[in-house]
CSV table of C-alpha atoms in Angstrom, one decimal:
chain,number,residue,atom,x,y,z
A,13,MET,CA,0.0,0.0,0.0
A,14,CYS,CA,0.8,3.5,-0.7
A,15,GLY,CA,4.4,3.3,-2.0
A,16,ARG,CA,4.0,6.4,-4.2
A,17,TYR,CA,2.2,9.6,-3.8
A,18,THR,CA,2.1,13.3,-5.0
A,19,LEU,CA,2.2,16.7,-3.4
A,20,ASP,CA,1.4,20.0,-5.1
A,21,PRO,CA,2.5,22.6,-2.6
A,22,THR,CA,0.3,25.3,-4.2
A,23,LYS,CA,-2.7,23.4,-2.7
A,24,LEU,CA,-1.1,23.0,0.8
A,25,SER,CA,-2.7,25.4,3.3
A,26,LEU,CA,-0.5,25.8,6.4
A,27,LYS,CA,-3.4,27.4,8.1
A,28,GLU,CA,-5.4,24.2,7.7
A,29,PHE,CA,-2.8,22.3,9.6
A,30,ARG,CA,-2.1,25.2,12.0
A,31,VAL,CA,1.6,25.2,11.1
A,32,SER,CA,3.5,28.0,13.0
A,33,GLN,CA,7.0,27.0,12.0
A,34,VAL,CA,8.0,26.3,8.4
A,35,ARG,CA,11.3,24.5,8.4
A,36,TYR,CA,10.9,23.0,4.9
A,37,THR,CA,9.4,24.3,1.7
A,38,PRO,CA,8.4,21.3,-0.4
A,39,PRO,CA,8.7,21.3,-4.1
A,40,ALA,CA,6.0,20.1,-6.4
A,41,ARG,CA,6.5,16.3,-6.8
A,42,PHE,CA,4.4,13.9,-8.7
A,43,ASN,CA,6.0,10.5,-7.9
A,44,ILE,CA,7.2,10.6,-4.3
A,45,ALA,CA,9.0,7.3,-3.5
A,46,PRO,CA,10.1,5.7,-0.2
A,47,THR,CA,13.6,6.7,1.2
A,48,THR,CA,13.2,10.2,-0.1
A,49,GLY,CA,12.7,13.4,1.9
A,50,ILE,CA,9.1,14.3,2.3
A,51,ALA,CA,7.0,17.1,3.9
A,52,VAL,CA,5.7,16.2,7.4
A,53,VAL,CA,3.6,18.3,9.8
A,54,ARG,CA,4.5,17.4,13.4
A,55,GLN,CA,3.8,18.9,16.8
A,56,ASP,CA,6.8,20.5,18.6
A,57,PRO,CA,6.1,20.9,22.3
A,58,LYS,CA,7.6,24.3,22.4
A,59,ASP,CA,7.0,25.8,19.0
A,60,GLY,CA,3.7,24.4,18.0
A,61,ARG,CA,3.2,22.6,14.7
A,62,GLU,CA,6.0,22.6,12.2
A,63,LEU,CA,6.4,21.7,8.6
A,64,VAL,CA,9.7,19.7,8.3
A,65,GLU,CA,11.4,17.4,5.9
A,66,MET,CA,11.8,13.7,7.0
A,67,ARG,CA,13.0,10.5,5.3
A,68,TRP,CA,10.1,8.2,4.3
A,69,GLY,CA,11.0,4.9,5.9
A,70,LEU,CA,10.9,4.7,9.7
A,71,ILE,CA,13.9,3.6,11.6
A,72,PRO,CA,12.9,2.5,15.2
A,73,VAL,CA,14.8,4.2,18.0
A,74,TRP,CA,16.2,0.8,19.2
A,75,ALA,CA,17.6,-0.1,15.7
A,76,LYS,CA,21.4,0.0,15.2
A,77,ALA,CA,22.6,2.5,12.7
A,78,ASP,CA,24.0,-0.1,10.3
A,79,SER,CA,21.0,-2.4,10.8
A,80,LYS,CA,19.6,-4.2,7.7
A,81,LEU,CA,15.9,-3.8,8.8
A,82,PRO,CA,13.3,-4.0,6.0
A,83,LEU,CA,12.1,-0.6,4.8
A,84,MET,CA,9.3,0.5,7.2
A,85,ILE,CA,7.4,2.9,5.0
A,86,ASN,CA,3.9,1.9,6.2
A,87,ALA,CA,2.6,0.7,9.6
A,88,ARG,CA,-0.7,-1.2,9.8
A,89,ALA,CA,-3.4,0.6,11.8
A,90,GLU,CA,-4.4,-2.7,13.4
A,91,THR,CA,-1.0,-3.2,15.0
A,92,VAL,CA,0.7,0.2,15.1
A,93,ALA,CA,-0.1,0.6,18.8
A,94,SER,CA,1.3,-2.8,19.8
A,95,LYS,CA,4.3,-3.7,17.4
A,96,PRO,CA,7.6,-2.9,19.0
A,97,SER,CA,8.8,-1.1,15.9
A,98,TYR,CA,5.9,1.4,16.0
A,99,ARG,CA,4.3,1.6,19.5
A,100,SER,CA,6.5,4.2,21.0
A,101,ALA,CA,6.2,6.5,18.1
A,102,PHE,CA,2.4,5.9,17.9
A,103,LYS,CA,2.0,6.8,21.5
A,104,SER,CA,3.8,10.2,21.4
A,105,ARG,CA,5.1,11.0,17.9
A,106,ARG,CA,2.1,11.1,15.6
A,107,CYS,CA,2.3,13.4,12.6
A,108,ILE,CA,0.6,14.1,9.2
A,109,VAL,CA,2.0,13.6,5.8
A,110,PRO,CA,0.2,16.0,3.4
A,111,ALA,CA,-0.5,14.7,-0.1
A,112,THR,CA,-2.5,15.7,-3.1
A,113,GLY,CA,-3.0,12.1,-4.3
A,114,TYR,CA,-1.6,8.6,-4.1
A,115,TYR,CA,-1.1,5.6,-6.4
A,116,GLU,CA,-2.1,2.0,-6.1
A,117,TRP,CA,-1.5,-0.7,-8.6
A,118,LYS,CA,-4.0,-3.4,-9.5
A,119,LYS,CA,-2.7,-6.7,-10.9
A,120,LEU,CA,-4.5,-7.5,-14.2
A,121,PRO,CA,-5.3,-11.0,-15.4
A,122,ASP,CA,-2.3,-10.9,-17.8
A,123,GLY,CA,0.0,-10.3,-14.9
A,124,THR,CA,0.7,-6.6,-15.7
A,125,LYS,CA,-0.1,-3.9,-13.1
A,126,GLN,CA,-2.3,-1.0,-13.8
A,127,PRO,CA,-1.7,2.2,-11.8
A,128,TYR,CA,-4.7,4.1,-10.3
A,129,TYR,CA,-4.5,7.6,-8.8
A,130,PHE,CA,-6.6,8.5,-5.8
A,131,THR,CA,-7.4,12.1,-4.8
A,132,ARG,CA,-9.9,14.1,-2.9
A,133,ALA,CA,-13.1,14.7,-4.9
A,134,ASN,CA,-12.7,18.5,-4.2
A,135,GLY,CA,-9.0,18.5,-5.3
A,136,GLY,CA,-7.9,19.4,-1.8
A,137,VAL,CA,-5.0,18.0,0.3
A,138,LEU,CA,-5.1,14.6,1.9
A,139,ALA,CA,-3.8,14.2,5.4
A,140,PHE,CA,-2.1,10.8,5.9
A,141,GLY,CA,-1.9,9.7,9.5
A,142,ALA,CA,1.7,8.9,10.2
A,143,ILE,CA,4.3,8.4,13.0
A,144,TRP,CA,7.9,9.6,13.2
A,145,GLU,CA,11.1,8.6,14.9
A,146,GLY,CA,14.2,10.7,14.8
A,147,GLU,CA,14.2,12.1,11.2
A,148,THR,CA,12.2,9.2,9.7
A,149,VAL,CA,8.5,8.7,9.2
A,150,ALA,CA,6.1,5.9,8.3
A,151,THR,CA,2.5,6.4,7.0
A,152,ILE,CA,-0.3,4.3,8.6
A,153,THR,CA,-2.5,2.1,6.4
A,154,THR,CA,-5.9,0.6,7.0
A,155,ALA,CA,-8.5,-1.5,5.3
A,156,PRO,CA,-9.6,0.2,2.1
A,157,ASN,CA,-12.9,2.2,1.6
A,158,ARG,CA,-15.3,1.2,-1.2
A,159,GLU,CA,-13.5,3.0,-4.0
A,160,ALA,CA,-10.0,1.8,-3.0
A,161,SER,CA,-11.0,-1.8,-2.4
A,162,ALA,CA,-11.6,-2.3,-6.1
A,163,VAL,CA,-7.9,-1.8,-6.6
A,164,HIS,CA,-6.0,-2.7,-3.5
A,165,ASP,CA,-6.5,-4.4,0.0
A,166,ARG,CA,-4.9,-1.4,1.9
A,167,MET,CA,-5.0,2.4,1.8
A,168,PRO,CA,-3.5,5.2,3.8
A,169,VAL,CA,-5.3,6.4,7.0
A,170,ILE,CA,-6.7,9.7,5.8
A,171,LEU,CA,-7.6,12.1,8.6
A,172,ARG,CA,-10.4,14.7,8.3
A,173,ASP,CA,-9.6,18.2,9.4
A,174,ASP,CA,-11.8,17.8,12.5
A,175,GLN,CA,-9.5,15.0,13.6
A,176,TYR,CA,-6.2,16.9,13.5
A,177,GLU,CA,-6.4,18.2,17.1
A,178,ARG,CA,-7.0,14.8,18.5
A,179,TRP,CA,-4.3,13.2,16.3
A,180,PHE,CA,-1.7,15.7,17.6
A,181,SER,CA,-2.8,15.5,21.2
A,182,PRO,CA,-0.2,14.0,23.5
A,183,GLU,CA,-3.0,11.9,25.1
A,184,PRO,CA,-3.1,8.2,24.0
A,185,LEU,CA,-5.6,7.3,21.4
A,186,SER,CA,-8.3,4.7,22.3
A,187,GLU,CA,-8.5,1.5,20.2
A,188,GLU,CA,-11.6,2.9,18.5
A,189,GLU,CA,-9.8,6.1,17.6
């Protein structure tokens, strides 16, 4: 799930995310891949919300620098609170990855893969729920909605603007949340 996405910064409203510190100005990118630097909105306890650049591919705090861990670009919503690789970050380092769309590939009967591009119906910015550790980040995935299920068995957790405050809250999220 969600191994490629796009960001058109002209559609990014820092007011929408209540960003008070801009530490990174993202360029327009239409094929953002894992291991690259991406725009992330995170909560700084002293300075409020900040827009920063982080590497897409979470490295857990306990991992050794030269570790050959698999690339952790996505964390499953069903296990993000309990898996050792993610639980600490999920508890206190939740963030948002802004995107204008994302790609999923559907395997066709002949074995080829057909890309599909998902966006908001109104053309606005998607807010992927994510977690961060150090200077790295992983997006969170969930079961697909009706539209995405026709293409793939996972999709990014997409937060509504009325969920941002709770997402950034230092209080633990309930299992339902």
